[in-house]
Short mmCIF file of C-alpha atoms in Angstrom, two decimals:
data_model
loop_
_atom_site.label_atom_id
_atom_site.label_comp_id
_atom_site.label_asym_id
_atom_site.label_seq_id
_atom_site.Cartn_x
_atom_site.Cartn_y
_atom_site.Cartn_z
CA UNK A 156 -8.69 -9.96 -51.55
CA UNK A 157 -7.78 -8.91 -55.07
CA UNK A 158 -4.75 -11.39 -55.57
CA UNK A 159 -2.31 -10.03 -58.17
CA UNK A 160 -3.29 -7.00 -59.98
CA UNK A 161 -1.67 -5.68 -63.15
CA UNK A 162 -1.60 -2.20 -64.53
CA UNK A 163 -2.46 -1.49 -67.52
CA UNK A 164 -4.36 -4.18 -69.27
CA UNK A 165 -3.28 -3.11 -72.65
CA UNK A 166 -0.85 -0.67 -74.32
CA UNK A 167 0.49 0.32 -77.41
CA UNK A 168 3.91 1.93 -77.88
CA UNK A 169 6.08 3.18 -80.50
CA UNK A 170 9.54 2.01 -80.96
CA UNK A 171 11.97 3.86 -78.51
CA UNK A 172 9.24 4.80 -76.06
CA UNK A 173 9.62 3.88 -72.43
CA UNK A 174 6.83 2.73 -70.01
CA UNK A 175 6.50 0.82 -66.69
CA UNK A 176 4.31 -1.93 -65.96
CA UNK A 177 2.85 -2.03 -62.29
CA UNK A 178 2.20 -5.22 -60.47
CA UNK A 179 0.56 -5.19 -57.00
CA UNK A 180 -0.16 -8.18 -54.69
CA UNK A 181 -2.06 -8.03 -51.22
CA UNK A 182 -1.25 -11.62 -50.22
CA UNK A 183 1.94 -10.55 -48.21
CA UNK A 184 4.08 -12.73 -50.69
CA UNK A 185 7.80 -12.59 -50.60
CA UNK A 186 8.55 -13.81 -54.19
CA UNK A 187 7.40 -11.98 -57.23
CA UNK A 188 8.08 -12.63 -60.94
CA UNK A 189 7.68 -11.24 -64.31
CA UNK A 190 7.10 -13.30 -67.23
CA UNK A 191 6.61 -12.74 -70.97
CA UNK A 192 4.23 -15.15 -73.11
CA UNK A 193 4.78 -15.43 -76.70
CA UNK A 194 3.13 -17.94 -79.12
CA UNK A 195 4.99 -21.21 -79.00
CA UNK A 196 7.48 -20.08 -76.33
CA UNK A 197 5.51 -20.84 -73.09
CA UNK A 198 6.43 -18.71 -70.10
CA UNK A 199 9.66 -17.10 -70.05
CA UNK A 200 11.17 -15.47 -66.90
CA UNK A 201 12.23 -11.92 -67.31
CA UNK A 202 13.24 -10.98 -63.66
CA UNK A 203 12.28 -11.97 -60.24
CA UNK A 204 12.47 -10.75 -56.53
CA UNK A 205 12.84 -12.95 -53.32
CA UNK A 206 11.91 -10.07 -51.10
CA UNK A 207 11.51 -6.12 -50.80
CA UNK A 208 14.55 -4.39 -52.14
CA UNK A 209 15.98 -7.44 -54.12
CA UNK A 210 15.93 -8.32 -57.78
CA UNK A 211 17.48 -10.93 -59.91
CA UNK A 212 17.63 -11.67 -63.71
CA UNK A 213 15.59 -14.37 -65.13
CA UNK A 214 16.30 -16.17 -68.41
CA UNK A 215 15.35 -13.17 -70.55
CA UNK A 216 16.43 -9.95 -68.79
CA UNK A 217 17.80 -7.83 -71.68
CA UNK A 218 16.16 -4.60 -72.42
CA UNK A 219 14.14 -4.74 -69.07
CA UNK A 220 14.53 -3.30 -65.65
CA UNK A 221 12.74 -3.81 -62.43
CA UNK A 222 12.25 -2.55 -58.86
CA UNK A 223 10.87 -3.79 -55.56
CA UNK A 224 10.83 -0.85 -53.43
CA UNK A 225 7.72 -2.10 -51.54
CA UNK A 226 6.94 -5.69 -50.70
CA UNK A 227 3.61 -5.58 -52.33
CA UNK A 228 4.75 -3.92 -55.68
CA UNK A 229 6.86 -5.12 -58.53
CA UNK A 230 7.73 -3.04 -61.37
CA UNK A 231 8.77 -3.79 -64.65
CA UNK A 232 10.27 -1.02 -67.01
CA UNK A 233 10.97 -0.98 -70.70
CA UNK A 234 13.68 1.71 -71.30
CA UNK A 235 13.50 1.77 -75.14
CA UNK A 236 10.90 -0.45 -76.49
CA UNK A 237 11.40 -2.59 -79.50
CA UNK A 238 9.05 -4.51 -81.65
CA UNK A 239 10.34 -7.83 -80.36
CA UNK A 240 9.04 -6.87 -76.88
CA UNK A 241 5.45 -7.07 -78.10
CA UNK A 242 3.94 -9.64 -76.06
CA UNK A 243 1.83 -10.66 -73.12
CA UNK A 244 3.30 -9.97 -69.68
CA UNK A 245 2.32 -11.56 -66.72
CA UNK A 246 3.40 -10.90 -62.94
CA UNK A 247 3.08 -13.55 -60.44
CA UNK A 248 3.92 -14.10 -56.89
CA UNK A 249 4.33 -16.80 -54.36
CA UNK A 250 4.46 -16.95 -50.60
CA UNK A 251 8.07 -17.85 -49.71
CA UNK A 252 9.87 -19.57 -52.61
CA UNK A 253 10.06 -21.27 -56.00
CA UNK A 254 8.47 -24.29 -54.60
CA UNK A 255 5.32 -22.92 -53.76
CA UNK A 256 2.26 -22.07 -56.23
CA UNK A 257 2.49 -19.12 -58.06
CA UNK A 258 -0.55 -16.68 -58.50
CA UNK A 259 -0.76 -14.90 -61.64
CA UNK A 260 -2.24 -11.44 -62.58
CA UNK A 261 -4.59 -11.07 -65.63
CA UNK A 262 -1.57 -9.94 -67.91
CA UNK A 263 -0.69 -6.91 -69.77
CA UNK A 264 -1.08 -7.22 -73.58
CA UNK A 265 1.62 -4.87 -74.95
CA UNK A 266 2.15 -4.09 -78.60
CA UNK A 267 5.18 -2.09 -79.96
CA UNK A 268 4.97 -0.59 -83.38
CA UNK B 97 20.97 -26.37 -69.10
CA UNK B 98 17.97 -28.09 -67.49
CA UNK B 99 15.05 -28.51 -69.65
CA UNK B 100 11.40 -29.74 -69.31
CA UNK B 101 9.87 -30.98 -72.41
CA UNK B 102 6.06 -31.32 -72.67
CA UNK B 103 4.16 -33.44 -75.20
CA UNK B 104 2.10 -33.19 -77.17
CA UNK B 105 2.20 -29.61 -78.07
CA UNK B 106 -1.62 -29.72 -79.29
CA UNK B 107 -4.30 -32.21 -78.80
CA UNK B 108 -7.93 -32.20 -80.31
CA UNK B 109 -10.32 -34.51 -78.71
CA UNK B 110 -14.19 -35.27 -79.05
CA UNK B 111 -15.95 -34.56 -75.94
CA UNK B 112 -16.07 -37.66 -73.65
CA UNK B 113 -12.65 -38.89 -74.70
CA UNK B 114 -9.62 -39.00 -72.34
CA UNK B 115 -6.54 -36.80 -72.75
CA UNK B 116 -3.14 -37.18 -71.39
CA UNK B 117 -0.13 -34.71 -71.49
CA UNK B 118 3.40 -35.76 -70.40
CA UNK B 119 6.20 -33.75 -68.98
CA UNK B 120 9.86 -35.02 -69.10
CA UNK B 121 12.88 -33.46 -67.33
CA UNK B 122 16.47 -33.94 -68.37
CA UNK B 123 17.50 -33.87 -64.68
CA UNK B 124 15.77 -34.98 -61.35
CA UNK B 125 13.17 -32.54 -60.10
CA UNK B 126 12.42 -31.76 -56.45
CA UNK B 127 8.91 -30.91 -57.06
CA UNK B 128 6.63 -30.28 -60.15
CA UNK B 129 3.55 -28.32 -60.63
CA UNK B 130 0.73 -28.11 -63.01
CA UNK B 131 -1.00 -25.04 -64.17
CA UNK B 132 -4.09 -24.42 -66.52
CA UNK B 133 -4.42 -21.34 -68.84
CA UNK B 134 -7.79 -20.66 -70.35
CA UNK B 135 -7.70 -18.84 -73.71
CA UNK B 136 -7.21 -15.25 -72.98
CA UNK B 137 -6.64 -16.00 -69.42
CA UNK B 138 -3.68 -16.32 -67.14
CA UNK B 139 -2.10 -19.40 -65.75
CA UNK B 140 -3.94 -21.01 -62.78
CA UNK B 141 -2.14 -23.35 -60.29
CA UNK B 142 -3.78 -26.79 -60.28
CA UNK B 143 -1.48 -29.00 -58.15
CA UNK B 144 1.88 -29.81 -56.93
CA UNK B 145 3.72 -33.02 -56.62
CA UNK B 146 6.52 -33.78 -54.36
CA UNK B 147 7.06 -37.33 -53.63
CA UNK B 148 8.61 -40.05 -55.96
CA UNK B 149 5.78 -42.15 -57.44
CA UNK B 150 3.18 -39.65 -56.11
CA UNK B 151 -0.39 -39.75 -57.55
CA UNK B 152 -3.14 -37.13 -56.85
CA UNK B 153 -6.59 -36.71 -58.20
CA UNK B 154 -8.93 -33.76 -58.71
CA UNK B 155 -12.27 -35.10 -59.93
CA UNK B 156 -11.52 -36.17 -63.40
CA UNK B 157 -7.88 -35.17 -63.14
CA UNK B 158 -5.23 -37.55 -62.42
CA UNK B 159 -1.56 -36.24 -61.77
CA UNK B 160 1.47 -38.68 -61.43
CA UNK B 161 5.11 -37.89 -60.55
CA UNK B 162 7.54 -40.46 -61.87
CA UNK B 163 9.52 -42.88 -59.59
CA UNK B 164 12.65 -41.29 -60.62
CA UNK B 165 11.11 -37.84 -60.35
CA UNK B 166 12.18 -36.85 -63.72
CA UNK B 167 8.74 -37.28 -65.56
CA UNK B 168 4.98 -36.41 -64.74
CA UNK B 169 1.66 -36.84 -66.34
CA UNK B 170 -1.81 -35.21 -66.34
CA UNK B 171 -4.67 -37.30 -67.39
CA UNK B 172 -8.14 -36.17 -67.87
CA UNK B 173 -10.89 -38.63 -68.00
CA UNK B 174 -14.03 -37.82 -70.10
CA UNK B 175 -13.14 -34.47 -71.27
CA UNK B 176 -15.63 -31.73 -71.25
CA UNK B 177 -15.70 -28.51 -73.25
CA UNK B 178 -14.66 -26.67 -69.87
CA UNK B 179 -11.31 -28.52 -70.07
CA UNK B 180 -10.28 -26.43 -73.01
CA UNK B 181 -7.05 -24.45 -72.53
CA UNK B 182 -3.21 -24.97 -72.22
CA UNK B 183 -1.84 -27.08 -69.51
CA UNK B 184 1.66 -26.23 -68.28
CA UNK B 185 3.95 -28.19 -66.22
CA UNK B 186 6.71 -26.53 -64.34
CA UNK B 187 9.68 -28.35 -62.47
CA UNK B 188 11.83 -27.06 -59.85
CA UNK B 189 15.36 -28.43 -59.89
CA UNK B 190 16.97 -30.30 -57.21
CA UNK B 191 20.04 -28.90 -55.36
CA UNK B 192 21.21 -25.26 -56.15
CA UNK B 193 18.93 -24.68 -59.00
CA UNK B 194 16.04 -23.33 -57.22
CA UNK B 195 13.94 -21.69 -60.17
CA UNK B 196 10.82 -23.22 -61.88
CA UNK B 197 11.56 -24.63 -65.28
CA UNK B 198 8.51 -24.27 -67.44
CA UNK B 199 7.26 -26.70 -70.20
CA UNK B 200 5.96 -25.18 -73.39
CA UNK B 201 2.38 -26.49 -72.54
CA UNK B 202 -0.13 -28.54 -74.25
CA UNK B 203 -3.14 -27.03 -75.79
CA UNK B 204 -6.23 -28.93 -75.58
CA UNK B 205 -9.27 -28.40 -77.92
CA UNK B 206 -12.26 -30.30 -77.11
CA UNK B 207 -15.06 -30.70 -79.85
CA UNK B 208 -18.56 -31.01 -78.41
#
């Protein structure tokens, strides 16, 4: 089992460009999450999904969109990248709810110039 | 809104010394989870505490959940260089607040 796989691992964008981060999990987990991690800010939840076809906003959703067309995949989109979105992005999944352990991917290090 | 405060923010210890990080919530939690993130790595789940007053041990790590379910602690006995990293607590609110609320983490440095 690969667990949670994030693609790409690194990316540099110019301001205004768009991109999609892909997260795939092979554990048959219902819940999936996107976090951003910035120095001194801990982990902040961007969006999450409680099952295929569902998405919901976290605490910092502005500037991001998500889709969960297949149970195993959770996509995070940046429509028009801004330097403030420079961060490390982590995808995570859990079996059936927030009360269960979250399994994280290795992260995507995104720089926006 | 609900907050989870984690102290200290940073801790430097000599190898062999003990280390403790504390997690305090403004409201009662239904459970609390602890994660470890090595430098350059991703958070890895360590343990979950659910019951009031619960104490769990993993080798040199001891986890406690307060009687009021509003605070928790992680204690490492005789630290080793492999303990280096950031330790996060994440509490799940009781009632309708289902999401995990993350602490900002405690970064542990161990001098050999």
